[in-house]
mmCIF file of C-alpha atoms in Angstrom:
data_model
loop_
_atom_site.group_PDB
_atom_site.id
_atom_site.type_symbol
_atom_site.label_atom_id
_atom_site.label_comp_id
_atom_site.label_asym_id
_atom_site.label_seq_id
_atom_site.Cartn_x
_atom_site.Cartn_y
_atom_site.Cartn_z
ATOM 1 C CA LYS A 1 -21.610 21.599 -12.170
ATOM 2 C CA PRO A 2 -19.770 23.887 -14.765
ATOM 3 C CA ASP A 3 -19.083 27.535 -14.252
ATOM 4 C CA GLU A 4 -18.811 29.946 -17.465
ATOM 5 C CA ARG A 5 -16.203 30.104 -19.769
ATOM 6 C CA GLN A 6 -13.547 33.208 -18.525
ATOM 7 C CA ASN A 7 -10.538 34.294 -20.450
ATOM 8 C CA GLY A 8 -10.546 30.676 -21.597
ATOM 9 C CA ALA A 9 -11.081 28.499 -19.234
ATOM 10 C CA LEU A 10 -13.727 26.730 -18.449
ATOM 11 C CA GLY A 11 -14.562 25.861 -13.982
ATOM 12 C CA GLY A 12 -17.216 24.455 -12.152
ATOM 13 C CA GLU A 13 -17.589 22.515 -9.416
ATOM 14 C CA PHE A 14 -17.916 17.831 -9.352
ATOM 15 C CA ASN A 15 -19.913 15.256 -6.781
ATOM 16 C CA VAL A 16 -19.403 11.477 -6.394
ATOM 17 C CA SER A 17 -21.356 10.010 -4.193
ATOM 18 C CA ASN A 18 -20.599 6.100 -3.420
ATOM 19 C CA ASN A 19 -23.487 4.206 -1.235
ATOM 20 C CA MET A 20 -22.021 0.880 -1.659
ATOM 21 C CA ALA A 21 -19.174 2.078 0.256
ATOM 22 C CA GLY A 22 -16.887 -0.747 1.881
ATOM 23 C CA PRO A 23 -13.966 -2.893 2.396
ATOM 24 C CA LEU A 24 -11.612 -3.773 -0.139
ATOM 25 C CA ASP A 25 -11.633 -7.547 1.100
ATOM 26 C CA ARG A 26 -15.524 -7.367 1.210
ATOM 27 C CA GLN A 27 -15.804 -6.429 -3.093
ATOM 28 C CA ARG A 28 -16.466 -2.992 -2.440
ATOM 29 C CA LEU A 29 -15.145 0.739 -2.529
ATOM 30 C CA PRO A 30 -13.953 2.444 1.013
ATOM 31 C CA LEU A 31 -15.838 6.073 -0.981
ATOM 32 C CA GLU A 32 -18.604 7.680 -0.443
ATOM 33 C CA SER A 33 -18.263 10.556 -1.888
ATOM 34 C CA LEU A 34 -15.529 12.737 -3.060
ATOM 35 C CA SER A 35 -15.861 16.452 -4.829
ATOM 36 C CA GLY A 36 -14.114 19.853 -5.507
ATOM 37 C CA ARG A 37 -13.753 21.957 -7.893
ATOM 38 C CA PHE A 38 -11.487 22.537 -10.979
ATOM 39 C CA ASP A 39 -10.159 25.216 -13.525
ATOM 40 C CA TRP A 40 -9.477 23.945 -17.233
ATOM 41 C CA ALA A 41 -7.312 26.169 -18.981
ATOM 42 C CA ASP A 42 -5.225 25.292 -22.793
ATOM 43 C CA ASP A 43 -2.352 23.877 -20.077
ATOM 44 C CA GLY A 44 -4.165 21.583 -17.836
ATOM 45 C CA VAL A 45 -6.359 21.372 -15.203
ATOM 46 C CA ARG A 46 -6.375 22.533 -11.465
ATOM 47 C CA LEU A 47 -8.227 20.904 -9.142
ATOM 48 C CA THR A 48 -9.084 22.161 -5.942
ATOM 49 C CA GLY A 49 -11.061 21.583 -2.980
ATOM 50 C CA LEU A 50 -10.442 18.195 -3.250
ATOM 51 C CA ALA A 51 -12.420 16.068 -0.371
ATOM 52 C CA ALA A 52 -13.461 12.681 0.219
ATOM 53 C CA ARG A 53 -15.200 10.857 2.863
ATOM 54 C CA LEU A 54 -14.318 7.172 4.274
ATOM 55 C CA PRO A 55 -16.277 5.482 5.700
ATOM 56 C CA GLY A 56 -16.063 6.124 9.865
ATOM 57 C CA GLN A 57 -14.481 9.117 10.116
ATOM 58 C CA GLY A 58 -12.043 8.643 7.716
ATOM 59 C CA ARG A 59 -10.964 12.566 5.751
ATOM 60 C CA LEU A 60 -8.443 13.235 3.166
ATOM 61 C CA ASN A 61 -8.700 16.754 1.376
ATOM 62 C CA GLY A 62 -5.988 18.499 -0.880
ATOM 63 C CA SER A 63 -5.355 19.786 -4.477
ATOM 64 C CA GLY A 64 -4.710 18.102 -7.817
ATOM 65 C CA ASN A 65 -3.222 18.880 -10.790
ATOM 66 C CA TRP A 66 -3.650 17.921 -14.421
ATOM 67 C CA GLN A 67 -0.501 19.059 -17.008
ATOM 68 C CA ASN A 68 0.906 16.624 -20.245
ATOM 69 C CA GLY A 69 -0.402 14.167 -19.599
ATOM 70 C CA SER A 70 0.331 13.619 -15.411
ATOM 71 C CA LEU A 71 -1.731 13.697 -12.225
ATOM 72 C CA ALA A 72 0.047 15.170 -9.299
ATOM 73 C CA LEU A 73 -2.765 14.680 -6.061
ATOM 74 C CA ASP A 74 -0.867 16.421 -2.818
ATOM 75 C CA LEU A 75 -3.157 15.204 0.107
ATOM 76 C CA GLU A 76 -3.350 14.998 3.816
ATOM 77 C CA ALA A 77 -5.087 12.252 5.799
ATOM 78 C CA SER A 78 -7.685 12.514 8.951
ATOM 79 C CA ALA A 79 -9.023 9.877 11.504
ATOM 80 C CA LEU A 80 -7.751 6.985 8.794
ATOM 81 C CA ASP A 81 -9.721 3.439 10.076
ATOM 82 C CA ALA A 82 -7.563 0.473 9.178
ATOM 83 C CA VAL A 83 -10.104 -1.617 9.457
ATOM 84 C CA GLN A 84 -12.456 0.055 6.855
ATOM 85 C CA LEU A 85 -9.919 -0.740 4.451
ATOM 86 C CA ALA A 86 -9.980 -4.467 5.008
ATOM 87 C CA SER A 87 -11.962 -5.553 7.872
ATOM 88 C CA VAL A 88 -9.310 -7.970 8.982
ATOM 89 C CA LEU A 89 -7.011 -5.032 10.186
ATOM 90 C CA ARG A 90 -7.516 -2.624 13.948
ATOM 91 C CA SER A 91 -9.051 -0.306 13.569
ATOM 92 C CA THR A 92 -6.883 3.660 13.740
ATOM 93 C CA ARG A 93 -6.424 6.990 13.257
ATOM 94 C CA LEU A 94 -4.190 7.588 11.230
ATOM 95 C CA ASN A 95 -2.864 10.773 9.838
ATOM 96 C CA GLY A 96 -0.675 12.567 7.479
ATOM 97 C CA SER A 97 0.398 12.952 4.194
ATOM 98 C CA ILE A 98 -1.014 11.160 0.396
ATOM 99 C CA SER A 99 1.241 12.279 -2.601
ATOM 100 C CA ALA A 100 1.130 11.026 -5.550
ATOM 101 C CA ARG A 101 2.395 11.560 -8.717
ATOM 102 C CA ILE A 102 0.174 9.126 -12.582
ATOM 103 C CA ALA A 103 0.703 9.385 -15.871
ATOM 104 C CA ALA A 104 0.861 6.824 -18.905
ATOM 105 C CA ASP A 105 4.357 5.077 -18.263
ATOM 106 C CA ASP A 106 5.888 6.006 -14.599
ATOM 107 C CA GLN A 107 3.513 6.615 -11.758
ATOM 108 C CA GLN A 108 4.816 7.306 -8.039
ATOM 109 C CA LEU A 109 3.909 7.044 -3.947
ATOM 110 C CA SER A 110 4.584 8.766 -1.330
ATOM 111 C CA VAL A 111 2.610 7.880 2.377
ATOM 112 C CA ARG A 112 3.444 8.506 5.481
ATOM 113 C CA LEU A 113 0.688 8.661 8.070
ATOM 114 C CA GLY A 114 -0.061 8.201 11.716
ATOM 115 C CA ASP A 115 -1.372 7.655 14.741
ATOM 116 C CA THR A 116 -0.682 6.807 18.680
ATOM 117 C CA ARG A 117 -0.156 3.994 18.044
ATOM 118 C CA PHE A 118 -0.203 3.157 14.145
ATOM 119 C CA VAL A 119 2.724 4.493 11.715
ATOM 120 C CA LEU A 120 3.213 3.913 7.717
ATOM 121 C CA ASP A 121 5.655 5.434 5.401
ATOM 122 C CA ALA A 122 6.456 3.960 2.292
ATOM 123 C CA GLU A 123 7.728 4.608 -0.300
ATOM 124 C CA ALA A 124 6.191 2.989 -4.435
ATOM 125 C CA SER A 125 7.050 3.310 -7.892
ATOM 126 C CA HIS A 126 5.757 2.530 -11.494
ATOM 127 C CA GLU A 127 7.949 2.761 -14.773
ATOM 128 C CA HIS A 128 8.834 0.924 -17.828
ATOM 129 C CA GLY A 129 6.689 -2.155 -16.531
ATOM 130 C CA ARG A 130 8.843 -2.076 -13.248
ATOM 131 C CA VAL A 131 6.442 -1.636 -9.904
ATOM 132 C CA ARG A 132 9.290 -0.431 -6.989
ATOM 133 C CA LEU A 133 8.148 -0.443 -3.239
ATOM 134 C CA SER A 134 11.406 0.880 -2.912
ATOM 135 C CA ARG A 135 10.277 0.705 1.313
ATOM 136 C CA LEU A 136 8.002 0.520 3.825
ATOM 137 C CA GLU A 137 8.082 0.538 7.228
ATOM 138 C CA LEU A 138 5.494 -0.069 9.443
ATOM 139 C CA ALA A 139 5.248 0.086 13.077
ATOM 140 C CA ALA A 140 3.141 -0.218 16.227
ATOM 141 C CA GLY A 141 5.050 1.295 20.196
ATOM 142 C CA GLU A 142 9.498 -1.576 19.822
ATOM 143 C CA ALA A 143 6.900 -3.937 17.024
ATOM 144 C CA ARG A 144 8.079 -2.418 13.738
ATOM 145 C CA LEU A 145 8.350 -4.584 9.673
ATOM 146 C CA THR A 146 10.348 -3.183 7.039
ATOM 147 C CA ALA A 147 10.392 -4.567 3.260
ATOM 148 C CA ARG A 148 11.523 -3.668 0.130
ATOM 149 C CA GLY A 149 10.649 -4.810 -3.504
ATOM 150 C CA GLU A 150 10.395 -5.340 -7.235
ATOM 151 C CA LEU A 151 8.420 -6.647 -9.374
ATOM 152 C CA ASP A 152 8.631 -6.970 -13.643
ATOM 153 C CA THR A 153 5.365 -7.514 -14.716
ATOM 154 C CA ALA A 154 7.089 -7.699 -17.995
ATOM 155 C CA GLN A 155 5.760 -11.805 -19.624
ATOM 156 C CA ASP A 156 7.819 -13.618 -17.047
ATOM 157 C CA MET A 157 6.755 -11.199 -14.444
ATOM 158 C CA THR A 158 10.281 -12.042 -12.543
ATOM 159 C CA PHE A 159 10.682 -10.921 -9.087
ATOM 160 C CA SER A 160 12.520 -10.148 -5.068
ATOM 161 C CA VAL A 161 11.882 -9.127 -1.992
ATOM 162 C CA ALA A 162 13.274 -8.805 1.333
ATOM 163 C CA GLY A 163 11.430 -8.156 4.458
ATOM 164 C CA GLU A 164 12.707 -7.673 8.532
ATOM 165 C CA LEU A 165 10.841 -8.245 11.884
ATOM 166 C CA GLU A 166 11.436 -6.364 14.748
ATOM 167 C CA ARG A 167 10.008 -7.830 17.882
ATOM 168 C CA PHE A 168 7.185 -7.804 15.701
ATOM 169 C CA ASP A 169 3.152 -8.712 17.526
ATOM 170 C CA PRO A 170 1.006 -9.712 14.862
ATOM 171 C CA SER A 171 -1.946 -8.979 16.887
ATOM 172 C CA ARG A 172 -0.799 -5.544 17.050
ATOM 173 C CA PHE A 173 -2.324 -4.943 12.704
ATOM 174 C CA ALA A 174 -4.767 -7.629 12.181
ATOM 175 C CA ARG A 175 -6.164 -9.985 13.591
ATOM 176 C CA GLY A 176 -4.112 -13.203 15.349
ATOM 177 C CA PRO A 177 -2.359 -14.578 17.597
ATOM 178 C CA ALA A 178 -0.264 -12.266 19.394
ATOM 179 C CA GLY A 179 3.568 -12.541 18.967
ATOM 180 C CA MET A 180 6.747 -11.363 18.843
ATOM 181 C CA VAL A 181 9.004 -12.032 16.322
ATOM 182 C CA ASN A 182 12.580 -11.396 15.335
ATOM 183 C CA GLY A 183 13.435 -12.159 11.702
ATOM 184 C CA THR A 184 15.209 -12.085 7.731
ATOM 185 C CA LEU A 185 13.030 -12.893 4.819
ATOM 186 C CA SER A 186 14.027 -12.831 1.067
ATOM 187 C CA ALA A 187 12.211 -14.386 -2.195
ATOM 188 C CA SER A 188 12.492 -13.881 -5.465
ATOM 189 C CA GLY A 189 11.714 -15.798 -9.062
ATOM 190 C CA ARG A 190 8.775 -15.898 -11.193
ATOM 191 C CA LEU A 191 5.425 -15.815 -11.390
ATOM 192 C CA ARG A 192 4.315 -16.796 -15.078
ATOM 193 C CA PRO A 193 4.046 -18.929 -16.908
ATOM 194 C CA ARG A 194 3.876 -21.412 -13.507
ATOM 195 C CA PRO A 195 4.911 -20.127 -9.490
ATOM 196 C CA VAL A 196 8.780 -19.758 -9.366
ATOM 197 C CA VAL A 197 10.989 -19.319 -6.099
ATOM 198 C CA GLU A 198 13.790 -18.801 -3.630
ATOM 199 C CA ALA A 199 12.938 -18.168 -0.307
ATOM 200 C CA GLN A 200 14.940 -17.692 3.117
ATOM 201 C CA PHE A 201 14.245 -17.004 5.798
ATOM 202 C CA VAL A 202 15.533 -16.817 10.181
ATOM 203 C CA LEU A 203 13.742 -16.473 12.917
ATOM 204 C CA ARG A 204 15.962 -15.734 16.888
ATOM 205 C CA ASP A 205 14.451 -15.067 19.722
ATOM 206 C CA SER A 206 11.706 -15.244 19.124
ATOM 207 C CA ARG A 207 7.855 -15.864 20.516
ATOM 208 C CA LEU A 208 4.262 -16.523 18.752
ATOM 209 C CA ALA A 209 1.281 -17.163 20.730
ATOM 210 C CA GLY A 210 3.239 -17.882 24.525
ATOM 211 C CA GLN A 211 5.748 -20.316 23.006
ATOM 212 C CA PRO A 212 9.166 -19.707 21.922
ATOM 213 C CA LEU A 213 9.772 -19.956 18.107
ATOM 214 C CA THR A 214 13.368 -19.866 16.313
ATOM 215 C CA GLY A 215 14.478 -21.440 13.444
ATOM 216 C CA ARG A 216 16.016 -21.330 9.599
ATOM 217 C CA GLY A 217 14.420 -22.333 6.306
ATOM 218 C CA ASP A 218 15.496 -22.786 2.696
ATOM 219 C CA LEU A 219 12.857 -23.040 -0.225
ATOM 220 C CA VAL A 220 13.239 -23.510 -3.826
ATOM 221 C CA ILE A 221 9.473 -23.791 -5.349
ATOM 222 C CA ASP A 222 8.690 -25.057 -8.798
ATOM 223 C CA TRP A 223 4.597 -24.863 -8.779
ATOM 224 C CA PRO A 224 3.138 -27.418 -8.341
ATOM 225 C CA ARG A 225 6.407 -29.475 -6.655
ATOM 226 C CA ILE A 226 8.421 -28.691 -3.826
ATOM 227 C CA PRO A 227 12.244 -29.808 -5.083
ATOM 228 C CA ARG A 228 13.584 -28.266 -2.113
ATOM 229 C CA ALA A 229 12.465 -27.410 1.448
ATOM 230 C CA ASP A 230 14.641 -27.821 4.647
ATOM 231 C CA VAL A 231 13.498 -25.922 7.521
ATOM 232 C CA GLN A 232 13.641 -26.578 10.487
ATOM 233 C CA LEU A 233 11.608 -24.583 13.450
ATOM 234 C CA ALA A 234 11.326 -25.283 17.058
#
């Protein structure tokens, strides 16, 4: 719905609807509608009044700007329900900010969301073929998961990842057994032409499904072979 061009600029409104919205794990897009206004001038496109409806009561509102081949989005989220994004997750009502910078060879994403039970704080980027998760923190009360990692999207797809669990209860975040897991995990390797991975983990003072759990592991995977699997669990 364009406006008449004024002073060298073209403006208008847009509205997109999706009649088959649903969670990602069911091969659907969790977006019911997207609307807003655009103002297109010689120096770029300004997006205002952006409003997205997600399944349930989730909403995204904000603005954006397209300039010199780069799109910047700043959004405020309200009542985002994680189970509407992936059906294995627990229901939430997350509020907070989402910002993204998207260009042909450089993308950045920052997410800070929370409700009365959950907190999600993450920063990720993709630059010159390298995906970097500089920070991921997922918390519910005393339960906490922190992680960071990198993935090179070149031919070998080399990667590294490290994480830590503190009093982590999987059942707070997804459907599964209750627990209280404390430990660390690290892994590195490549994914092509076949997965070759070295991984280590340590579990301490933990419980899972009502049972005490401790142990450690040191694995080397050269798929489909596993040349080394030194694992001790109690």
